[in-house]
Each structure stands twice: as C-alpha cells, then as structure tokens.
C-alpha cells in the first residue's frame, strides 16, 4: 500500500478484555516499530522487529503486552486483560533501514480506550 | 537513560512572526537527532535528520540546527498551515530505539 495502515482506528474495551491491534507496513520495509502515545505526550518505544525477528521488546510495559510479526510483514500488538492505564494511541511505524536515518513512516494509530 | 526535553510546551504566533523551538538532549552517544511534525489524529511525519554538531537542514519555512547539547527548529514567516505539534527525537545507538520528546504545540494565527 501507499502508507502504513493500522486497524482498528478506534477501539473501546472493557477492563479485563483482550485486544488485538493490526499494523500493515509499507511493502518491502524490513523494520517495524510499535510506539505508545498518551495524550499530550510524545511516542514511547514499545518494541522493534527486523523482518520476523523481534530484536527489542524492552519497552513493553508488562507481560500483558505481546507483539508478533510471523511472516515479516503484518504485525499484531496484543494486550491481554486490559487496564485503564493502557488507554492511549498505539502507533506503528516502518522503515527500510531501521531507525538510523530517522525516517520512520508512521500509521495514523489505533486509539484504545479502556473503560 | 536518554532524555529529550522540548520547550516551550506550546507556542502561539501571529502569521509571519518568526520563532524557534528548542530541543535539548542528554544521551550517551548521539547517532542522530530527528524532527517530526504531528497533526491532530495523525501519526508523526518525518521532517529532518541531523547527525553532527554544526549541521543544518532546511525545508520550506523550516530550518533545523544542531549543537552538542541541543537542536533548534527555526520557523520563518510561519503560515496557519504550519500549526502542528513538532516532535524531537534521538537515536543514541540502542537497538533501533528512538526516544521522543513531548513536543511543542505550535499555533499560527492568521
């Protein structure tokens, strides 16, 4: 596709529910990143994939968060037993050569609201 | 731990009134400093990468500069369409981990 596509754009979950957020990166982009952005804050790093390999997951806030990219293209961020503090925009970004050039292409994000 | 601090948090300018946004950083070894623009409800959009002190990059009314401790984003004769949040970020050589500041929300009044 022309850009990074994320779905759903909006998700409302009751506390305790599991959610899955999908990211479809730009075709051919090796690197894929997930970020969490709280209201009025900058994006915070969650995890990084190079192809299908998850090379850094140091930003995942708890073991309720899980990300995968099984075939090196589409990625899914899963949050189990959602809590109110998980409410945020989840941004996916992809790039050809990783973060070195700084040129990450972001999707429009998935806004998660946990009630 | 890498830190990126942006100031001011918010800035309101009249159309044509030039100004600068500041990004100060503390990292163990800077490999790149990046500026992004973010419109409401959208993901960040890449603007510039700066790699070393003294480097400058320009794009339309925007010019980014870098010193050993901070970066400035200069906005010359801004227009209302320049209204957005401007984010600064650094790559300090961690495993592809880019650290973002909290942003400066710019509003340009016609």
PDB file of C-alpha atoms in Angstrom:
ATOM      1  CA  UNK A   1       0.000   0.000   0.000  1.00  0.00           C
ATOM      2  CA  UNK A   2       0.919   3.649  -0.163  1.00  0.00           C
ATOM      3  CA  UNK A   3       1.444   4.029   3.561  1.00  0.00           C
ATOM      4  CA  UNK A   4       1.364   2.263   6.899  1.00  0.00           C
ATOM      5  CA  UNK A   5      -2.134   1.045   7.650  1.00  0.00           C
ATOM      6  CA  UNK A   6      -3.427   0.395  11.164  1.00  0.00           C
ATOM      7  CA  UNK A   7      -6.679  -1.129  12.312  1.00  0.00           C
ATOM      8  CA  UNK A   8      -8.914  -0.618  14.082  1.00  0.00           C
ATOM      9  CA  UNK A   9      -8.572   3.173  14.233  1.00  0.00           C
ATOM     10  CA  UNK A  10     -10.634   3.257  17.406  1.00  0.00           C
ATOM     11  CA  UNK A  11     -11.224   0.540  19.975  1.00  0.00           C
ATOM     12  CA  UNK A  12     -13.228   0.693  23.179  1.00  0.00           C
ATOM     13  CA  UNK A  13     -12.657  -2.196  25.574  1.00  0.00           C
ATOM     14  CA  UNK A  14     -13.994  -3.035  28.981  1.00  0.00           C
ATOM     15  CA  UNK A  15     -11.366  -3.526  31.632  1.00  0.00           C
ATOM     16  CA  UNK A  16     -10.176  -7.113  31.542  1.00  0.00           C
ATOM     17  CA  UNK A  17     -10.863  -7.699  27.855  1.00  0.00           C
ATOM     18  CA  UNK A  18      -8.164  -8.717  25.403  1.00  0.00           C
ATOM     19  CA  UNK A  19      -7.493  -6.551  22.336  1.00  0.00           C
ATOM     20  CA  UNK A  20      -5.517  -7.013  19.127  1.00  0.00           C
ATOM     21  CA  UNK A  21      -4.204  -4.136  17.056  1.00  0.00           C
ATOM     22  CA  UNK A  22      -3.028  -4.690  13.500  1.00  0.00           C
ATOM     23  CA  UNK A  23      -0.301  -2.957  11.516  1.00  0.00           C
ATOM     24  CA  UNK A  24       0.263  -3.342   7.784  1.00  0.00           C
ATOM     25  CA  UNK A  25       3.636  -1.715   6.981  1.00  0.00           C
ATOM     26  CA  UNK A  26       4.842  -0.305   3.700  1.00  0.00           C
ATOM     27  CA  UNK A  27       5.669  -3.152   1.342  1.00  0.00           C
ATOM     28  CA  UNK A  28       9.340  -4.032   1.448  1.00  0.00           C
ATOM     29  CA  UNK A  29      10.065  -2.286   4.742  1.00  0.00           C
ATOM     30  CA  UNK A  30      12.258  -4.533   6.842  1.00  0.00           C
ATOM     31  CA  UNK A  31      11.938  -2.670  10.123  1.00  0.00           C
ATOM     32  CA  UNK A  32       8.735  -2.299  12.104  1.00  0.00           C
ATOM     33  CA  UNK A  33       8.206  -0.430  15.363  1.00  0.00           C
ATOM     34  CA  UNK A  34       5.369  -0.087  17.861  1.00  0.00           C
ATOM     35  CA  UNK A  35       5.012   3.050  19.958  1.00  0.00           C
ATOM     36  CA  UNK A  36       2.535   4.092  22.647  1.00  0.00           C
ATOM     37  CA  UNK A  37       1.436   7.721  22.816  1.00  0.00           C
ATOM     38  CA  UNK A  38      -0.508   9.004  25.801  1.00  0.00           C
ATOM     39  CA  UNK A  39      -2.498  12.221  25.493  1.00  0.00           C
ATOM     40  CA  UNK A  40      -0.200  15.242  25.338  1.00  0.00           C
ATOM     41  CA  UNK A  41       2.949  13.112  25.369  1.00  0.00           C
ATOM     42  CA  UNK A  42       5.483  12.041  22.811  1.00  0.00           C
ATOM     43  CA  UNK A  43       5.508   8.492  21.441  1.00  0.00           C
ATOM     44  CA  UNK A  44       7.190   5.934  23.710  1.00  0.00           C
ATOM     45  CA  UNK A  45       9.000   2.949  22.253  1.00  0.00           C
ATOM     46  CA  UNK A  46       7.432  -0.451  22.820  1.00  0.00           C
ATOM     47  CA  UNK A  47       9.120  -2.939  20.505  1.00  0.00           C
ATOM     48  CA  UNK A  48      11.104  -3.406  17.286  1.00  0.00           C
ATOM     49  CA  UNK A  49      11.107  -6.076  14.575  1.00  0.00           C
ATOM     50  CA  UNK A  50      13.597  -6.712  11.834  1.00  0.00           C
ATOM     51  CA  UNK A  51      11.693  -8.897   9.403  1.00  0.00           C
ATOM     52  CA  UNK A  52      10.054 -11.547  11.594  1.00  0.00           C
ATOM     53  CA  UNK A  53      12.592 -11.288  14.403  1.00  0.00           C
ATOM     54  CA  UNK A  54      11.650  -9.272  17.475  1.00  0.00           C
ATOM     55  CA  UNK A  55      15.015  -7.741  18.341  1.00  0.00           C
ATOM     56  CA  UNK A  56      13.965  -5.387  21.115  1.00  0.00           C
ATOM     57  CA  UNK A  57      10.921  -5.602  23.354  1.00  0.00           C
ATOM     58  CA  UNK A  58      12.324  -3.620  26.236  1.00  0.00           C
ATOM     59  CA  UNK A  59       9.569  -1.004  26.058  1.00  0.00           C
ATOM     60  CA  UNK A  60       6.637  -3.362  26.573  1.00  0.00           C
ATOM     61  CA  UNK A  61       5.189  -2.211  29.907  1.00  0.00           C
ATOM     62  CA  UNK A  62       4.156  -5.612  31.225  1.00  0.00           C
ATOM     63  CA  UNK A  63       3.789  -9.249  30.276  1.00  0.00           C
ATOM     64  CA  UNK A  64       0.206  -8.456  29.258  1.00  0.00           C
ATOM     65  CA  UNK A  65       1.637  -6.902  26.107  1.00  0.00           C
ATOM     66  CA  UNK A  66       2.703  -9.158  23.265  1.00  0.00           C
ATOM     67  CA  UNK A  67       3.689  -8.400  19.679  1.00  0.00           C
ATOM     68  CA  UNK A  68       4.326 -10.627  16.713  1.00  0.00           C
ATOM     69  CA  UNK A  69       5.242 -10.393  13.046  1.00  0.00           C
ATOM     70  CA  UNK A  70       5.232 -14.030  11.944  1.00  0.00           C
ATOM     71  CA  UNK A  71       5.885 -13.597   8.214  1.00  0.00           C
ATOM     72  CA  UNK A  72       7.904 -10.413   8.337  1.00  0.00           C
ATOM     73  CA  UNK A  73       5.138  -8.155   7.085  1.00  0.00           C
ATOM     74  CA  UNK A  74       1.897  -7.607   9.031  1.00  0.00           C
ATOM     75  CA  UNK A  75       2.309  -7.197  12.776  1.00  0.00           C
ATOM     76  CA  UNK A  76      -0.143  -7.557  15.626  1.00  0.00           C
ATOM     77  CA  UNK A  77       0.099  -5.974  19.066  1.00  0.00           C
ATOM     78  CA  UNK A  78      -1.956  -7.871  21.604  1.00  0.00           C
ATOM     79  CA  UNK A  79      -2.908  -6.589  25.031  1.00  0.00           C
ATOM     80  CA  UNK A  80      -4.350  -9.079  27.473  1.00  0.00           C
ATOM     81  CA  UNK A  81      -6.599  -8.214  30.416  1.00  0.00           C
ATOM     82  CA  UNK A  82      -6.662  -4.521  29.527  1.00  0.00           C
ATOM     83  CA  UNK A  83      -6.365  -1.930  32.284  1.00  0.00           C
ATOM     84  CA  UNK A  84      -7.404   1.729  32.270  1.00  0.00           C
ATOM     85  CA  UNK A  85      -3.760   2.812  32.139  1.00  0.00           C
ATOM     86  CA  UNK A  86      -3.482   1.051  28.761  1.00  0.00           C
ATOM     87  CA  UNK A  87      -5.676   3.770  27.226  1.00  0.00           C
ATOM     88  CA  UNK A  88      -3.521   5.503  24.615  1.00  0.00           C
ATOM     89  CA  UNK A  89      -2.840   5.747  20.907  1.00  0.00           C
ATOM     90  CA  UNK A  90      -0.747   2.863  19.615  1.00  0.00           C
ATOM     91  CA  UNK A  91       1.400   3.879  16.680  1.00  0.00           C
ATOM     92  CA  UNK A  92       3.067   1.563  14.214  1.00  0.00           C
ATOM     93  CA  UNK A  93       5.989   2.700  12.077  1.00  0.00           C
ATOM     94  CA  UNK A  94       8.082   1.057   9.394  1.00  0.00           C
ATOM     95  CA  UNK A  95      11.315   1.864   7.623  1.00  0.00           C
ATOM     96  CA  UNK A  96      13.670   0.465   5.021  1.00  0.00           C
ATOM     97  CA  UNK A  97      16.800   0.579   7.091  1.00  0.00           C
ATOM     98  CA  UNK A  98      15.809   0.824  10.730  1.00  0.00           C
ATOM     99  CA  UNK A  99      15.909   3.902  12.893  1.00  0.00           C
ATOM    100  CA  UNK A 100      19.352   5.098  11.845  1.00  0.00           C
ATOM    101  CA  UNK A 101      18.153   7.572   9.256  1.00  0.00           C
ATOM    102  CA  UNK A 102      15.313   8.678  11.489  1.00  0.00           C
ATOM    103  CA  UNK A 103      12.899   8.379   8.619  1.00  0.00           C
ATOM    104  CA  UNK A 104      10.197   6.274  10.169  1.00  0.00           C
ATOM    105  CA  UNK A 105       6.867   6.125   8.355  1.00  0.00           C
ATOM    106  CA  UNK A 106       4.031   6.141  10.866  1.00  0.00           C
ATOM    107  CA  UNK A 107       0.475   4.968  10.555  1.00  0.00           C
ATOM    108  CA  UNK A 108      -2.383   7.048  11.896  1.00  0.00           C
ATOM    109  CA  UNK A 109      -2.558   4.954  15.041  1.00  0.00           C
ATOM    110  CA  UNK A 110      -5.117   2.895  16.912  1.00  0.00           C
ATOM    111  CA  UNK A 111      -6.789   4.774  19.747  1.00  0.00           C
ATOM    112  CA  UNK A 112      -7.577   2.417  22.614  1.00  0.00           C
ATOM    113  CA  UNK A 113      -9.968   3.453  25.356  1.00  0.00           C
ATOM    114  CA  UNK A 114     -10.356   1.107  28.311  1.00  0.00           C
ATOM    115  CA  UNK A 115     -13.459   1.687  30.423  1.00  0.00           C
TER     116      UNK A 115
ATOM    117  CA  UNK B   1      18.972   6.908  30.252  1.00  0.00           C
ATOM    118  CA  UNK B   2      18.424   9.094  27.212  1.00  0.00           C
ATOM    119  CA  UNK B   3      16.435  12.268  27.807  1.00  0.00           C
ATOM    120  CA  UNK B   4      14.871  14.678  25.350  1.00  0.00           C
ATOM    121  CA  UNK B   5      13.344  17.936  26.609  1.00  0.00           C
ATOM    122  CA  UNK B   6      11.422  20.279  24.356  1.00  0.00           C
ATOM    123  CA  UNK B   7      10.465  23.881  25.022  1.00  0.00           C
ATOM    124  CA  UNK B   8       8.198  25.675  25.048  1.00  0.00           C
ATOM    125  CA  UNK B   9       5.342  23.207  25.516  1.00  0.00           C
ATOM    126  CA  UNK B  10       3.089  25.462  23.477  1.00  0.00           C
ATOM    127  CA  UNK B  11       3.695  28.468  21.256  1.00  0.00           C
ATOM    128  CA  UNK B  12       1.227  30.824  19.674  1.00  0.00           C
ATOM    129  CA  UNK B  13       2.459  33.013  16.808  1.00  0.00           C
ATOM    130  CA  UNK B  14       0.904  35.529  14.510  1.00  0.00           C
ATOM    131  CA  UNK B  15       1.211  34.677  10.831  1.00  0.00           C
ATOM    132  CA  UNK B  16       4.609  35.928   9.650  1.00  0.00           C
ATOM    133  CA  UNK B  17       6.097  36.073  13.168  1.00  0.00           C
ATOM    134  CA  UNK B  18       9.314  34.030  13.105  1.00  0.00           C
ATOM    135  CA  UNK B  19      10.421  31.998  16.141  1.00  0.00           C
ATOM    136  CA  UNK B  20      12.415  28.964  17.285  1.00  0.00           C
ATOM    137  CA  UNK B  21      11.590  25.735  19.074  1.00  0.00           C
ATOM    138  CA  UNK B  22      14.184  24.145  21.338  1.00  0.00           C
ATOM    139  CA  UNK B  23      15.150  20.521  21.886  1.00  0.00           C
ATOM    140  CA  UNK B  24      17.793  19.730  24.485  1.00  0.00           C
ATOM    141  CA  UNK B  25      19.079  16.187  24.843  1.00  0.00           C
ATOM    142  CA  UNK B  26      21.152  14.023  27.121  1.00  0.00           C
ATOM    143  CA  UNK B  27      22.394  10.819  25.522  1.00  0.00           C
ATOM    144  CA  UNK B  28      25.388   8.563  25.918  1.00  0.00           C
ATOM    145  CA  UNK B  29      26.324   8.886  22.270  1.00  0.00           C
ATOM    146  CA  UNK B  30      24.238  10.684  19.706  1.00  0.00           C
ATOM    147  CA  UNK B  31      23.864   8.865  16.415  1.00  0.00           C
ATOM    148  CA  UNK B  32      21.091  11.039  15.036  1.00  0.00           C
ATOM    149  CA  UNK B  33      18.592  13.719  16.020  1.00  0.00           C
ATOM    150  CA  UNK B  34      15.260  13.845  14.243  1.00  0.00           C
ATOM    151  CA  UNK B  35      12.411  16.312  13.880  1.00  0.00           C
ATOM    152  CA  UNK B  36       8.864  15.223  13.170  1.00  0.00           C
ATOM    153  CA  UNK B  37       5.580  17.060  12.662  1.00  0.00           C
ATOM    154  CA  UNK B  38       2.360  15.619  14.082  1.00  0.00           C
ATOM    155  CA  UNK B  39      -1.110  16.845  13.147  1.00  0.00           C
ATOM    156  CA  UNK B  40      -4.095  16.030  15.400  1.00  0.00           C
ATOM    157  CA  UNK B  41      -5.299  12.464  14.932  1.00  0.00           C
ATOM    158  CA  UNK B  42      -2.360  11.578  12.695  1.00  0.00           C
ATOM    159  CA  UNK B  43       0.931   9.798  13.111  1.00  0.00           C
ATOM    160  CA  UNK B  44       4.192  11.778  13.169  1.00  0.00           C
ATOM    161  CA  UNK B  45       5.600  12.837   9.805  1.00  0.00           C
ATOM    162  CA  UNK B  46       9.356  12.894   9.299  1.00  0.00           C
ATOM    163  CA  UNK B  47      10.989  16.278   8.646  1.00  0.00           C
ATOM    164  CA  UNK B  48      14.774  16.157   9.214  1.00  0.00           C
ATOM    165  CA  UNK B  49      17.713  14.100  10.431  1.00  0.00           C
ATOM    166  CA  UNK B  50      20.828  15.801  11.862  1.00  0.00           C
ATOM    167  CA  UNK B  51      23.919  13.748  12.623  1.00  0.00           C
ATOM    168  CA  UNK B  52      26.609  16.097  13.915  1.00  0.00           C
ATOM    169  CA  UNK B  53      27.077  19.449  15.625  1.00  0.00           C
ATOM    170  CA  UNK B  54      27.037  22.328  13.168  1.00  0.00           C
ATOM    171  CA  UNK B  55      24.795  20.560  10.699  1.00  0.00           C
ATOM    172  CA  UNK B  56      21.767  22.399   9.308  1.00  0.00           C
ATOM    173  CA  UNK B  57      18.811  21.229   7.223  1.00  0.00           C
ATOM    174  CA  UNK B  58      16.103  23.337   5.554  1.00  0.00           C
ATOM    175  CA  UNK B  59      12.671  22.645   4.157  1.00  0.00           C
ATOM    176  CA  UNK B  60      10.413  25.481   3.051  1.00  0.00           C
ATOM    177  CA  UNK B  61       9.944  27.754   6.121  1.00  0.00           C
ATOM    178  CA  UNK B  62      11.688  25.336   8.493  1.00  0.00           C
ATOM    179  CA  UNK B  63      15.376  25.143   9.360  1.00  0.00           C
ATOM    180  CA  UNK B  64      16.826  22.699  11.866  1.00  0.00           C
ATOM    181  CA  UNK B  65      20.223  23.190  13.526  1.00  0.00           C
ATOM    182  CA  UNK B  66      22.258  21.050  15.904  1.00  0.00           C
ATOM    183  CA  UNK B  67      24.802  21.707  18.648  1.00  0.00           C
ATOM    184  CA  UNK B  68      26.388  19.246  21.052  1.00  0.00           C
ATOM    185  CA  UNK B  69      23.612  19.727  23.583  1.00  0.00           C
ATOM    186  CA  UNK B  70      20.556  20.971  21.728  1.00  0.00           C
ATOM    187  CA  UNK B  71      18.746  21.443  18.457  1.00  0.00           C
ATOM    188  CA  UNK B  72      16.620  24.309  17.248  1.00  0.00           C
ATOM    189  CA  UNK B  73      13.795  24.296  14.766  1.00  0.00           C
ATOM    190  CA  UNK B  74      13.550  27.783  13.286  1.00  0.00           C
ATOM    191  CA  UNK B  75      10.285  28.765  11.672  1.00  0.00           C
ATOM    192  CA  UNK B  76      10.496  31.750   9.323  1.00  0.00           C
ATOM    193  CA  UNK B  77       7.355  33.722   8.459  1.00  0.00           C
ATOM    194  CA  UNK B  78       5.017  30.922   9.549  1.00  0.00           C
ATOM    195  CA  UNK B  79       1.620  30.323   7.984  1.00  0.00           C
ATOM    196  CA  UNK B  80      -1.507  28.863   9.622  1.00  0.00           C
ATOM    197  CA  UNK B  81      -0.826  25.541   7.890  1.00  0.00           C
ATOM    198  CA  UNK B  82       2.365  25.237   9.940  1.00  0.00           C
ATOM    199  CA  UNK B  83       0.187  24.729  13.026  1.00  0.00           C
ATOM    200  CA  UNK B  84       1.005  21.290  14.459  1.00  0.00           C
ATOM    201  CA  UNK B  85       2.944  19.586  17.232  1.00  0.00           C
ATOM    202  CA  UNK B  86       6.662  19.376  16.484  1.00  0.00           C
ATOM    203  CA  UNK B  87       8.465  16.397  17.993  1.00  0.00           C
ATOM    204  CA  UNK B  88      12.190  15.998  18.522  1.00  0.00           C
ATOM    205  CA  UNK B  89      13.725  12.521  18.857  1.00  0.00           C
ATOM    206  CA  UNK B  90      17.165  10.957  19.256  1.00  0.00           C
ATOM    207  CA  UNK B  91      18.854   7.720  18.293  1.00  0.00           C
ATOM    208  CA  UNK B  92      21.621   7.018  20.754  1.00  0.00           C
ATOM    209  CA  UNK B  93      22.647   3.693  19.358  1.00  0.00           C
ATOM    210  CA  UNK B  94      20.352   1.476  21.317  1.00  0.00           C
ATOM    211  CA  UNK B  95      18.782  -1.322  19.363  1.00  0.00           C
ATOM    212  CA  UNK B  96      16.855   0.892  16.964  1.00  0.00           C
ATOM    213  CA  UNK B  97      15.193   2.623  19.901  1.00  0.00           C
ATOM    214  CA  UNK B  98      14.312   6.234  19.052  1.00  0.00           C
ATOM    215  CA  UNK B  99      13.471   8.365  22.094  1.00  0.00           C
ATOM    216  CA  UNK B 100      10.955  11.169  21.559  1.00  0.00           C
ATOM    217  CA  UNK B 101      10.392  14.397  23.469  1.00  0.00           C
ATOM    218  CA  UNK B 102       6.934  15.520  24.498  1.00  0.00           C
ATOM    219  CA  UNK B 103       6.659  18.032  21.670  1.00  0.00           C
ATOM    220  CA  UNK B 104       5.922  21.717  21.147  1.00  0.00           C
ATOM    221  CA  UNK B 105       2.378  22.534  20.088  1.00  0.00           C
ATOM    222  CA  UNK B 106       2.555  25.412  17.616  1.00  0.00           C
ATOM    223  CA  UNK B 107      -0.453  27.508  16.707  1.00  0.00           C
ATOM    224  CA  UNK B 108      -0.157  30.136  13.960  1.00  0.00           C
ATOM    225  CA  UNK B 109      -2.930  32.709  13.969  1.00  0.00           C
ATOM    226  CA  UNK B 110      -3.944  34.342  10.648  1.00  0.00           C
TER     227      UNK B 110
END
